[in-house]
Coordinates of C-alpha atoms in Angstrom, one line a residue:
Chain A
M1 CA -1.2 3.5 -62.3
A2 CA -1.2 4.8 -66.0
D3 CA 1.7 2.8 -66.7
T4 CA 0.5 -0.6 -65.3
A5 CA -2.2 -0.1 -67.7
V6 CA -2.3 -1.7 -70.9
H7 CA -0.2 0.7 -72.8
T8 CA -1.9 3.5 -75.0
G9 CA 0.0 6.1 -75.7
E10 CA -1.7 8.3 -78.5
G11 CA 0.9 8.9 -81.0
T12 CA 3.6 9.6 -78.9
G13 CA 5.6 6.7 -79.3
R14 CA 8.0 5.4 -76.7
A15 CA 11.4 6.7 -78.4
A16 CA 11.0 10.6 -77.5
R17 CA 9.5 11.2 -73.8
P18 CA 6.8 13.5 -74.4
G19 CA 6.9 17.0 -73.0
L20 CA 5.3 18.0 -69.6
L21 CA 2.3 19.7 -71.5
N22 CA 2.1 16.8 -73.2
R23 CA 1.9 14.4 -70.9
I24 CA -1.1 16.4 -69.2
F25 CA -3.1 17.0 -72.1
L26 CA -2.4 15.5 -75.5
H27 CA -1.6 11.9 -73.9
N28 CA -4.4 9.8 -74.2
L29 CA -6.4 12.5 -75.6
S30 CA -9.3 10.2 -76.6
G31 CA -9.7 8.6 -73.6
K32 CA -9.5 12.0 -71.6
I33 CA -12.0 13.5 -74.0
A34 CA -14.3 10.4 -73.7
A35 CA -14.0 10.8 -70.1
I36 CA -15.2 14.8 -69.9
P37 CA -18.7 13.8 -69.1
M38 CA -18.0 11.6 -65.9
M39 CA -15.0 14.5 -65.2
A40 CA -17.7 17.1 -65.1
T41 CA -19.8 15.4 -63.2
V42 CA -17.3 14.9 -60.8
L43 CA -16.3 18.4 -60.7
I44 CA -19.2 20.6 -61.7
V45 CA -21.8 18.4 -59.3
F46 CA -20.5 16.0 -56.8
I47 CA -17.6 18.5 -56.1
G48 CA -18.9 21.7 -56.8
C49 CA -22.4 21.8 -56.1
T50 CA -21.6 20.1 -52.3
I51 CA -19.1 22.8 -51.7
W52 CA -21.5 25.6 -53.0
T53 CA -24.4 23.9 -50.8
I54 CA -22.0 24.1 -47.9
Y55 CA -20.7 27.6 -48.5
F56 CA -24.2 28.8 -48.5
S57 CA -25.3 26.9 -45.3
F58 CA -23.9 29.4 -44.0
T59 CA -25.7 32.7 -45.5
N60 CA -28.7 34.1 -44.5
S61 CA -30.0 33.7 -48.2
R62 CA -33.9 33.5 -48.3
L63 CA -35.6 33.8 -51.9
L64 CA -32.4 34.0 -53.7
P65 CA -29.2 32.6 -53.1
T66 CA -27.3 36.0 -52.1
G67 CA -27.7 36.7 -48.4
K68 CA -24.2 37.4 -46.2
F69 CA -22.4 35.3 -44.4
V70 CA -23.9 34.7 -41.0
G71 CA -21.7 31.8 -39.8
F72 CA -23.9 29.1 -37.5
D73 CA -26.9 30.9 -37.5
Q74 CA -28.8 28.6 -39.8
Y75 CA -27.9 25.6 -37.6
E76 CA -28.8 27.5 -34.5
R77 CA -32.1 28.3 -36.1
L78 CA -32.4 24.8 -37.4
F79 CA -32.0 22.6 -33.9
A80 CA -34.3 25.6 -32.5
T81 CA -36.7 24.3 -34.9
S82 CA -39.3 21.9 -33.5
R83 CA -40.1 20.6 -36.9
W84 CA -36.5 19.9 -38.0
N85 CA -35.8 17.8 -34.5
V86 CA -38.9 15.7 -34.8
S87 CA -37.9 15.2 -38.6
V88 CA -34.5 14.3 -37.4
T89 CA -36.3 12.0 -34.1
N90 CA -38.7 10.2 -37.0
L91 CA -35.6 9.3 -39.3
I92 CA -33.5 7.7 -36.3
T93 CA -36.6 6.0 -35.3
Y94 CA -37.7 4.8 -38.7
G95 CA -34.2 3.3 -39.4
V96 CA -33.7 1.8 -36.9
F97 CA -36.5 -0.3 -37.4
S98 CA -36.4 -0.5 -41.1
L99 CA -32.6 -1.4 -41.0
V100 CA -33.1 -4.4 -38.4
F101 CA -36.6 -5.4 -40.0
T102 CA -35.4 -5.2 -43.9
L103 CA -32.0 -7.4 -43.3
G104 CA -33.9 -9.5 -40.3
L105 CA -36.7 -10.1 -42.8
G106 CA -34.5 -10.3 -46.0
F107 CA -32.2 -12.8 -44.4
L108 CA -34.9 -15.2 -42.9
L109 CA -36.7 -15.0 -46.3
A110 CA -33.5 -16.1 -47.7
V111 CA -32.8 -18.7 -45.6
L112 CA -36.4 -20.4 -46.4
M113 CA -35.9 -19.5 -50.4
D114 CA -32.7 -21.6 -49.7
Q115 CA -34.3 -25.2 -48.6
K116 CA -34.7 -26.5 -52.1
I117 CA -38.5 -25.5 -52.1
R118 CA -40.6 -26.2 -54.6
F119 CA -42.1 -22.9 -56.7
E120 CA -39.0 -20.9 -55.8
S121 CA -39.2 -18.7 -58.6
A122 CA -42.8 -17.9 -58.1
F123 CA -42.0 -17.1 -54.5
R124 CA -39.1 -14.8 -56.0
T125 CA -41.2 -12.9 -58.1
I126 CA -43.7 -12.4 -55.6
M127 CA -41.3 -11.3 -53.2
L128 CA -39.8 -9.3 -55.2
Y129 CA -42.3 -7.2 -57.8
P130 CA -42.8 -4.6 -55.1
F131 CA -39.4 -3.5 -55.5
A132 CA -40.4 -2.6 -59.5
L133 CA -42.9 -0.1 -58.3
S134 CA -42.0 3.6 -57.0
F135 CA -42.0 4.7 -53.6
I136 CA -45.2 7.0 -54.8
V137 CA -47.2 3.9 -55.9
T138 CA -46.1 2.2 -53.1
G139 CA -47.3 5.3 -50.9
L140 CA -50.4 5.3 -52.4
V141 CA -51.9 1.7 -52.1
W142 CA -50.9 1.4 -48.5
Q143 CA -52.6 4.5 -48.1
W144 CA -55.5 3.2 -49.6
I145 CA -55.5 -0.1 -47.4
M146 CA -54.8 1.8 -44.0
N147 CA -57.6 4.3 -44.5
P148 CA -58.9 4.3 -41.1
T149 CA -62.7 4.7 -42.6
L150 CA -62.8 2.8 -46.0
G151 CA -59.5 0.2 -45.4
L152 CA -58.7 -2.6 -43.8
Q153 CA -60.3 -1.0 -40.1
G154 CA -63.4 -0.5 -42.0
T155 CA -63.9 -3.6 -43.5
M156 CA -63.1 -5.9 -40.2
R157 CA -65.7 -3.2 -38.8
N158 CA -68.2 -4.3 -41.2
L159 CA -67.4 -7.8 -40.6
G160 CA -68.6 -7.4 -37.4
W161 CA -65.3 -7.3 -35.5
E162 CA -66.6 -3.9 -34.0
G163 CA -63.6 -3.3 -32.2
F164 CA -60.7 -3.7 -34.8
T165 CA -58.5 -0.6 -34.7
F166 CA -55.6 -0.2 -37.4
D167 CA -55.7 3.5 -37.5
W168 CA -51.4 4.1 -37.6
I169 CA -51.4 6.3 -40.5
A170 CA -53.7 8.9 -38.6
N171 CA -52.4 7.9 -35.6
P172 CA -48.8 10.6 -34.4
R173 CA -47.9 7.8 -32.5
M174 CA -48.2 4.7 -34.7
V175 CA -47.7 6.7 -38.1
L176 CA -43.9 5.8 -38.1
F177 CA -45.0 1.9 -38.5
A178 CA -47.5 2.7 -41.2
L179 CA -44.1 4.1 -43.0
L180 CA -42.4 1.1 -42.3
I181 CA -45.3 -1.4 -43.5
A182 CA -44.9 -0.1 -46.8
G183 CA -41.5 0.3 -46.6
L184 CA -40.8 -2.9 -45.9
W185 CA -43.5 -4.3 -48.4
Q186 CA -41.2 -2.3 -51.2
G187 CA -37.8 -3.4 -50.1
V188 CA -37.3 -6.5 -48.2
G189 CA -37.5 -8.8 -51.4
F190 CA -34.9 -6.5 -52.9
C191 CA -32.7 -7.5 -49.7
M192 CA -33.7 -11.1 -49.8
V193 CA -32.6 -11.3 -53.4
L194 CA -29.1 -10.3 -52.2
M195 CA -28.6 -12.6 -49.2
L196 CA -29.9 -15.2 -51.6
A197 CA -26.9 -14.6 -53.5
G198 CA -25.1 -14.4 -50.6
L199 CA -26.4 -17.7 -48.9
R200 CA -25.7 -19.4 -52.6
G201 CA -22.2 -18.1 -52.3
V202 CA -21.3 -19.8 -49.4
D203 CA -19.5 -23.6 -49.9
E204 CA -21.2 -26.6 -49.8
E205 CA -18.3 -28.0 -48.2
I206 CA -19.1 -25.5 -45.0
W207 CA -22.6 -27.1 -44.1
K208 CA -20.9 -30.9 -44.6
A209 CA -18.3 -30.1 -42.0
A210 CA -20.9 -28.2 -40.0
R211 CA -22.9 -31.1 -40.0
V212 CA -19.9 -33.6 -39.3
D213 CA -19.0 -31.5 -36.4
G214 CA -22.8 -31.8 -35.2
I215 CA -23.4 -28.0 -35.0
P216 CA -27.4 -27.3 -35.1
T217 CA -28.6 -25.8 -38.4
W218 CA -29.4 -22.4 -36.8
R219 CA -26.2 -22.0 -35.1
T220 CA -24.2 -22.9 -38.3
Y221 CA -26.2 -19.8 -40.1
I222 CA -25.5 -17.3 -36.9
S223 CA -21.7 -18.2 -36.5
V224 CA -20.4 -19.5 -39.7
V225 CA -22.5 -18.7 -42.7
L226 CA -23.4 -14.9 -41.9
P227 CA -19.9 -13.7 -40.9
M228 CA -18.9 -15.7 -44.4
M229 CA -21.3 -13.2 -45.7
R230 CA -19.6 -10.1 -44.6
G231 CA -19.3 -8.2 -48.4
V232 CA -23.7 -9.0 -48.9
L233 CA -24.2 -7.6 -45.7
V234 CA -22.2 -4.4 -46.3
T235 CA -23.4 -3.9 -49.2
A236 CA -26.9 -4.5 -47.7
V237 CA -26.3 -1.8 -45.0
V238 CA -24.9 0.7 -46.8
L239 CA -27.8 0.7 -49.2
I240 CA -30.7 0.2 -46.8
G241 CA -28.4 3.2 -45.1
S242 CA -28.3 5.0 -47.9
G243 CA -31.8 4.7 -48.8
I244 CA -33.1 5.5 -45.5
V245 CA -31.3 8.8 -45.0
R246 CA -33.5 9.7 -48.9
L247 CA -36.5 8.6 -47.5
Y248 CA -38.8 11.6 -49.3
D249 CA -41.4 10.1 -52.0
L250 CA -42.8 7.4 -49.6
V251 CA -43.8 10.1 -46.9
V252 CA -45.1 12.5 -49.5
A253 CA -47.7 9.9 -51.0
L254 CA -48.3 7.9 -47.4
T255 CA -48.8 10.5 -45.2
N256 CA -47.5 14.4 -46.6
G257 CA -45.9 14.4 -43.5
G258 CA -48.7 14.2 -41.5
P259 CA -51.0 13.9 -39.3
G260 CA -49.4 17.4 -38.0
I261 CA -46.0 17.4 -38.4
S262 CA -45.6 13.6 -37.0
S263 CA -44.1 12.0 -39.9
E264 CA -42.1 14.7 -41.4
V265 CA -38.4 13.4 -42.5
P266 CA -35.3 15.6 -43.1
A267 CA -35.6 15.4 -47.1
K268 CA -38.9 16.6 -46.8
Y269 CA -37.9 19.5 -44.7
V270 CA -34.7 20.6 -46.8
Y271 CA -37.2 20.5 -50.1
N272 CA -40.0 22.6 -48.3
Y273 CA -37.5 25.3 -47.3
M274 CA -36.0 25.5 -50.7
F275 CA -39.0 25.2 -52.9
S276 CA -42.2 26.4 -51.3
G277 CA -40.9 27.7 -48.0
G278 CA -38.4 30.4 -49.7
N279 CA -35.7 29.9 -47.0
I280 CA -32.8 28.5 -49.2
G281 CA -30.4 29.2 -46.5
Q282 CA -32.2 27.3 -43.9
G283 CA -32.9 24.3 -46.6
L284 CA -29.0 24.4 -47.4
A285 CA -28.4 24.2 -44.1
A286 CA -31.0 21.1 -43.2
A287 CA -29.3 19.5 -46.5
T288 CA -25.6 19.6 -45.1
M289 CA -26.3 17.9 -41.7
M290 CA -27.8 15.3 -44.6
L291 CA -24.7 15.5 -46.0
L292 CA -22.9 15.0 -42.7
T293 CA -25.1 12.0 -42.0
V294 CA -24.2 9.8 -44.9
L295 CA -20.8 10.7 -44.5
I296 CA -20.8 9.2 -41.1
I297 CA -22.8 6.3 -42.6
M298 CA -20.0 6.0 -45.3
V299 CA -16.8 6.9 -43.9
P300 CA -16.8 3.3 -41.3
W301 CA -17.7 1.8 -44.4
A302 CA -14.9 3.0 -46.6
Y303 CA -12.9 2.3 -43.7
L304 CA -13.6 -1.2 -43.4
E305 CA -13.7 -1.8 -47.4
F306 CA -10.6 -0.4 -48.3
G307 CA -8.8 0.8 -45.2
G308 CA -9.0 -2.2 -43.2
R309 CA -7.9 -4.6 -45.5
G310 CA -4.6 -5.3 -44.1
R311 CA -5.9 -6.5 -41.1
R312 CA -7.2 -9.6 -42.4
Chain B
M1 CA -33.3 -27.0 -41.7
S2 CA -31.8 -30.0 -43.2
G3 CA -32.5 -29.3 -47.1
S4 CA -29.3 -27.4 -47.7
A5 CA -26.8 -30.0 -47.6
P6 CA -27.6 -33.3 -48.9
T7 CA -25.3 -36.1 -48.5
T8 CA -25.4 -37.3 -52.6
T9 CA -22.7 -40.4 -52.4
P10 CA -22.8 -42.3 -49.2
I11 CA -19.2 -43.2 -48.2
A12 CA -18.4 -46.9 -48.8
G13 CA -19.8 -49.1 -45.9
V14 CA -21.5 -46.1 -44.2
E15 CA -25.1 -46.1 -44.5
P16 CA -26.8 -42.5 -44.4
R17 CA -28.5 -42.2 -41.3
G18 CA -31.9 -41.0 -40.7
P19 CA -35.3 -41.7 -42.8
R20 CA -34.0 -41.7 -46.5
P21 CA -37.1 -41.2 -48.5
R22 CA -38.5 -37.8 -46.5
P23 CA -42.5 -37.7 -46.7
F24 CA -43.6 -34.2 -47.9
F25 CA -45.4 -33.4 -45.0
T26 CA -43.1 -33.5 -42.1
P27 CA -44.0 -30.7 -39.6
K28 CA -40.6 -28.6 -40.8
K29 CA -41.7 -28.4 -44.1
I30 CA -45.5 -27.2 -43.4
M31 CA -43.9 -24.5 -41.3
L32 CA -41.4 -23.5 -44.0
Y33 CA -44.2 -23.4 -46.6
T34 CA -46.8 -21.9 -44.2
T35 CA -44.7 -19.0 -43.4
L36 CA -43.6 -18.2 -47.3
V37 CA -47.5 -18.2 -47.8
F38 CA -48.0 -15.8 -45.2
F39 CA -45.5 -13.6 -46.6
S40 CA -46.7 -13.6 -49.8
L41 CA -49.9 -12.7 -48.9
Y42 CA -48.5 -9.6 -47.4
F43 CA -46.4 -8.8 -50.8
L44 CA -49.2 -9.7 -52.6
F45 CA -52.4 -8.2 -50.8
P46 CA -51.7 -4.3 -51.9
L47 CA -52.0 -5.8 -55.7
Y48 CA -55.1 -7.3 -55.4
V49 CA -56.4 -4.7 -53.4
M50 CA -55.6 -1.8 -56.1
L51 CA -57.0 -4.1 -59.1
V52 CA -60.5 -5.0 -57.1
T53 CA -60.7 -1.1 -56.5
S54 CA -59.9 0.1 -59.3
F55 CA -62.6 -1.9 -60.9
K56 CA -65.8 -1.2 -58.7
T57 CA -68.1 1.9 -58.6
M58 CA -67.8 4.2 -55.8
P59 CA -70.8 3.0 -54.2
E60 CA -69.5 0.0 -53.9
I61 CA -66.5 1.1 -51.9
R62 CA -68.6 3.1 -49.6
F63 CA -69.7 -0.2 -48.5
G64 CA -66.9 -1.4 -47.1
N65 CA -65.1 -4.4 -48.4
I66 CA -61.6 -4.0 -49.2
F67 CA -61.2 -7.5 -49.7
A68 CA -64.4 -8.1 -51.7
F69 CA -64.5 -8.8 -55.9
P70 CA -66.5 -6.1 -57.7
G71 CA -70.0 -7.4 -58.3
Q72 CA -69.5 -6.2 -61.8
I73 CA -66.4 -5.6 -63.8
N74 CA -66.3 -1.9 -64.4
F75 CA -64.0 -0.2 -66.2
D76 CA -65.5 3.6 -65.8
A77 CA -62.5 4.5 -63.0
W78 CA -59.7 3.5 -65.7
V79 CA -61.3 5.9 -68.6
K80 CA -61.7 8.7 -66.0
A81 CA -57.7 8.4 -64.5
W82 CA -56.3 8.1 -68.0
T83 CA -58.9 10.8 -69.4
S84 CA -60.1 13.5 -67.2
A85 CA -59.0 12.8 -63.4
C86 CA -57.9 16.4 -62.0
T87 CA -54.3 16.8 -61.7
G88 CA -54.2 20.4 -59.8
L89 CA -55.4 23.1 -61.9
T90 CA -55.9 21.0 -65.6
C91 CA -58.1 17.7 -65.7
E92 CA -56.6 16.0 -68.3
G93 CA -56.3 12.5 -66.4
L94 CA -52.7 10.6 -66.4
S95 CA -52.1 10.6 -70.1
P96 CA -50.2 13.6 -70.4
G97 CA -48.2 12.3 -67.6
F98 CA -47.7 9.2 -69.3
W99 CA -46.7 11.0 -72.6
N100 CA -43.7 13.2 -70.0
S101 CA -42.4 9.8 -68.8
V102 CA -42.0 8.6 -72.0
K103 CA -40.2 11.7 -73.0
I104 CA -38.1 11.5 -70.5
T105 CA -37.7 8.1 -69.7
I106 CA -36.8 7.3 -73.4
P107 CA -33.6 10.2 -74.1
S108 CA -32.5 9.8 -70.8
T109 CA -31.5 6.0 -71.1
I110 CA -30.3 6.1 -74.0
V111 CA -27.9 9.2 -73.4
S112 CA -26.8 8.0 -70.2
I113 CA -26.3 4.3 -71.1
F114 CA -24.5 5.6 -74.0
I115 CA -22.2 8.2 -71.7
A116 CA -21.9 5.3 -69.4
A117 CA -20.6 3.1 -71.6
V118 CA -17.9 5.4 -73.0
N119 CA -17.0 6.2 -69.7
G120 CA -16.3 2.4 -68.8
Y121 CA -14.4 1.7 -72.0
A122 CA -11.9 4.7 -71.3
L123 CA -11.4 3.6 -67.8
V124 CA -10.6 0.1 -68.8
N125 CA -8.5 0.3 -72.0
W126 CA -7.5 3.9 -71.9
R127 CA -6.6 4.7 -68.7
F128 CA -5.2 8.1 -67.8
K129 CA -3.2 9.4 -64.9
G130 CA -6.0 10.5 -62.3
S131 CA -8.7 8.1 -63.8
E132 CA -9.5 6.0 -60.8
I133 CA -9.5 8.9 -58.4
F134 CA -12.4 10.9 -60.6
F135 CA -14.2 7.1 -60.7
A136 CA -13.5 6.7 -57.0
I137 CA -15.4 10.0 -56.6
L138 CA -17.7 9.3 -59.0
I139 CA -19.3 6.0 -56.9
F140 CA -18.7 7.9 -53.5
G141 CA -21.0 10.8 -54.6
S142 CA -23.4 8.3 -55.6
F143 CA -24.2 8.2 -52.0
I144 CA -24.8 11.9 -51.4
P145 CA -28.5 12.6 -50.8
Y146 CA -29.7 14.2 -53.6
Q147 CA -30.8 17.4 -51.3
V148 CA -27.3 18.5 -51.1
F149 CA -27.5 19.0 -54.9
L150 CA -30.7 20.2 -55.8
Y151 CA -30.7 23.4 -55.5
P152 CA -27.2 24.3 -56.9
L153 CA -28.6 22.4 -59.9
V154 CA -31.5 24.6 -60.0
M155 CA -29.5 27.2 -60.4
I156 CA -27.5 25.5 -63.3
T157 CA -30.5 24.5 -65.3
R158 CA -31.4 28.3 -64.8
E159 CA -28.4 29.7 -65.9
L160 CA -28.5 27.0 -69.2
G161 CA -31.8 28.5 -70.1
I162 CA -33.3 24.7 -69.5
F163 CA -35.0 24.7 -66.0
G164 CA -38.7 23.7 -65.9
T165 CA -38.1 21.8 -69.5
L166 CA -37.6 18.3 -70.0
Q167 CA -34.3 18.5 -71.3
A168 CA -33.6 20.1 -67.5
V169 CA -35.1 16.3 -66.3
I170 CA -33.1 14.3 -68.9
V171 CA -30.0 16.4 -68.4
V172 CA -30.5 15.2 -64.3
H173 CA -31.5 11.9 -65.0
T174 CA -27.9 11.3 -66.7
I175 CA -25.6 12.7 -64.1
F176 CA -27.3 11.0 -61.6
G177 CA -27.4 7.5 -63.8
M178 CA -23.8 7.9 -64.6
P179 CA -21.7 6.7 -61.0
I180 CA -24.2 3.4 -61.0
L181 CA -23.8 2.7 -64.8
T182 CA -20.3 3.5 -65.2
L183 CA -19.4 1.1 -62.9
L184 CA -21.3 -1.6 -64.6
F185 CA -19.7 -1.2 -67.8
R186 CA -16.1 -0.6 -66.4
N187 CA -16.8 -4.1 -64.5
Y188 CA -18.0 -5.4 -67.5
F189 CA -15.4 -4.1 -70.3
A190 CA -12.9 -5.0 -67.5
S191 CA -13.8 -8.9 -67.9
L192 CA -13.5 -9.1 -71.8
P193 CA -10.1 -10.4 -72.8
V194 CA -7.6 -7.8 -73.0
E195 CA -5.8 -9.3 -76.3
L196 CA -9.1 -8.3 -78.5
F197 CA -8.4 -4.7 -77.5
K198 CA -4.5 -5.2 -78.2
A199 CA -5.2 -7.1 -81.4
A200 CA -7.5 -4.3 -82.5
R201 CA -4.4 -1.7 -81.8
V202 CA -1.9 -3.5 -83.7
D203 CA -4.2 -3.5 -86.5
G204 CA -3.9 0.3 -86.2
A205 CA -8.0 0.8 -85.0
G206 CA -8.7 4.0 -83.1
F207 CA -10.7 4.7 -80.0
W208 CA -13.6 5.0 -81.4
R209 CA -13.4 2.4 -83.9
I210 CA -12.6 -0.2 -81.0
F211 CA -15.6 0.9 -79.3
F212 CA -17.9 0.6 -81.9
E213 CA -16.8 -2.5 -83.7
I214 CA -15.3 -4.4 -81.0
M215 CA -17.0 -3.4 -77.4
L216 CA -20.1 -2.6 -78.2
P217 CA -21.2 -5.6 -80.1
M218 CA -19.7 -8.0 -77.4
S219 CA -21.8 -6.3 -74.5
L220 CA -25.4 -6.8 -75.4
P221 CA -25.9 -8.8 -72.1
I222 CA -24.6 -5.3 -69.7
F223 CA -26.9 -3.5 -72.3
V224 CA -30.4 -5.2 -71.3
V225 CA -29.4 -5.0 -67.8
A226 CA -28.4 -1.4 -67.9
L227 CA -31.6 -0.7 -69.9
I228 CA -33.6 -2.4 -67.3
L229 CA -32.2 -0.4 -64.2
Q230 CA -32.3 2.7 -66.0
V231 CA -36.2 2.4 -67.4
T232 CA -37.6 1.5 -64.2
G233 CA -35.5 3.5 -62.4
I234 CA -36.0 7.0 -64.2
W235 CA -39.9 5.7 -64.5
N236 CA -40.4 5.6 -60.7
D237 CA -38.4 8.9 -60.3
F238 CA -40.3 11.6 -58.5
L239 CA -38.2 14.5 -57.0
F240 CA -36.2 15.2 -60.2
G241 CA -39.7 15.5 -61.7
V242 CA -41.1 17.6 -59.1
V243 CA -38.0 20.1 -59.1
F244 CA -36.8 20.3 -62.5
A245 CA -39.7 19.4 -65.1
G246 CA -42.1 22.6 -64.4
T247 CA -45.5 22.2 -63.8
Q248 CA -46.2 21.9 -67.8
N249 CA -44.2 18.8 -67.9
L250 CA -44.9 16.9 -65.3
P251 CA -43.9 13.2 -65.2
M252 CA -46.7 10.2 -64.3
T253 CA -45.5 10.0 -60.8
V254 CA -46.1 13.7 -60.0
Q255 CA -49.4 13.7 -61.9
L256 CA -50.4 10.2 -59.8
N257 CA -49.7 12.1 -56.3
N258 CA -51.6 15.6 -57.3
I259 CA -54.5 13.1 -58.6
V260 CA -54.7 11.5 -55.1
N261 CA -53.6 14.4 -52.8
S262 CA -55.4 16.8 -53.3
A263 CA -57.5 18.2 -51.4
Q264 CA -60.5 19.2 -53.3
G265 CA -63.4 17.3 -53.7
T266 CA -64.4 13.6 -52.3
P267 CA -61.8 11.4 -53.4
E268 CA -62.9 8.7 -56.0
Y269 CA -60.8 5.8 -54.5
N270 CA -61.8 3.9 -57.9
V271 CA -60.0 6.5 -59.8
N272 CA -57.5 6.5 -57.4
M273 CA -56.4 3.3 -57.7
A274 CA -57.2 2.6 -61.4
A275 CA -54.3 5.7 -62.1
T276 CA -51.7 4.1 -59.2
V277 CA -52.2 0.8 -61.3
L278 CA -51.6 2.5 -64.3
T279 CA -48.5 4.4 -63.4
G280 CA -47.0 1.1 -61.8
L281 CA -48.0 -0.9 -65.1
V282 CA -44.5 0.0 -66.9
P283 CA -42.3 -1.1 -64.5
L284 CA -44.7 -4.5 -63.7
I285 CA -44.2 -5.2 -67.0
I286 CA -40.6 -4.5 -67.3
Y287 CA -40.2 -6.9 -64.5
F288 CA -42.4 -9.7 -65.5
V289 CA -41.0 -9.8 -69.3
S290 CA -37.4 -9.6 -68.0
G291 CA -37.7 -12.3 -65.5
K292 CA -34.4 -13.1 -63.9
L293 CA -32.5 -10.3 -65.9
F294 CA -34.0 -7.7 -63.7
V295 CA -32.9 -9.6 -60.7
R296 CA -29.8 -9.4 -62.4
G297 CA -29.8 -5.6 -63.1
V298 CA -30.8 -4.8 -59.5
A299 CA -28.3 -7.3 -58.3
A300 CA -26.0 -5.3 -60.4
G301 CA -27.0 -1.7 -59.4
A302 CA -26.6 -3.0 -56.0
V303 CA -23.2 -4.1 -56.2
K304 CA -21.3 -0.5 -55.8
G305 CA -17.7 -0.5 -55.4

């Protein structure tokens, strides 16, 4: 790898081959020094902290991470805790809906935006601005809109529509959809922008060919254009997916896990056990399960992107 | 949906089929614009509600129409949100949080962009054995949930004696900004002609001279993109602020959440919404001022690996 790069041996010259020590430490010294922050981040944070977290998730640490090794105890307790199980179910439910609707609406809006419409930049500005806002702001605005007494429901009832009900935020069965409305509001515009870039990257010739063959436009989108946008789609799925696993701020701002524990999510479970519950081992076990989830999402992606390249 | 592939040059002898001068109000067009306007209302509605609520008085809000325009524009809620709303124990409004966010965002942005620029430059022009592996792990690591690193980082910052200070938040933002920014700069520097670098080497310029005198002046566009990405990202952060900043240094997002979601007293919705608008103002201004650059920023941020 290094030999095919621009040759930048620092001072060593090509005549005399440098010794082993030289090659490891002194060769291209400036480059190595410059990369120290990156190497330190990789070694200490991404590798070191991950191993640390996994290791201490097998201990019975409570207020401080000093407990003794207890095998899978924390994990058994984790999966015996209803709050954790509710969190996982919530995340799966929210995740499936969020992924489907973000991709679906993002694609639909991108297709609509791709019709050579007037005011395109105005529409794009309107759809994307929520993405600039934080999840805290997003959560608090929608909390206000969905406030059962003074928000949308109260307004409609005051206007004489007595039976109007929109109390999802206070309804344990519907609260995840309240989260979804706010989450989609924040994220769909971004997905639309990605998809629009993908659509614009599709060759005009494809459209001409499809028209010549008399294929209906919607068929062309589904069977020809969508498969051609595979790269953009994979990027979108991975980004949305890793965002879903991290879901935290939005829940804190919108529902704070309530009503009851009906909108708890794993990231919040981890935080609460580590920083306010004083049960670090349990928090670390939950964090390790989150890590495992991401690996399950990432490994097929990495395989498709890097491992499966030979098949095409 | 016919608009996407217009037949521009009719082939000789073949008349273009279909009605040529299309009227604007076709059913298809009406459907198209109706759908777009419907979605636009969904996206605009919260901003409208936030603004009108913040200008109302509490009696007006209790009267109960969130759509209604305020009878009289009233700035009291804004003043209170900024100077005297209660966030947990203190009642100084959002202004301390605003300044904390500024104190966090400026150094984090500068430090993380500088480090990432140097990293990217080293990765492209001064490769060494193993650098690609480090980079791959860095990018892969950026997908791992922050919760996995949270506690060990608390321990590390505690050991360094900076836990509960602004420095800790700055360090954490710098660490987690590194993958995406390094990727951004690596790809940008890789797109610059390598002859420039070679010529400078032949002329005897070293690592830093080439960086400061050749690479940096050529990379203004990518700096702007990185700047937008980092400022909005760090300003909007909640988790790192709440964990690492300590109660005296909470950033604006955390203070905002404390104002709105504190249990005591009757909630003042106008103050809450004014506080929400104030917190969203900085990223919104960046979004509207930078326009297409913001789109480029988030798009560049999206294309990982």
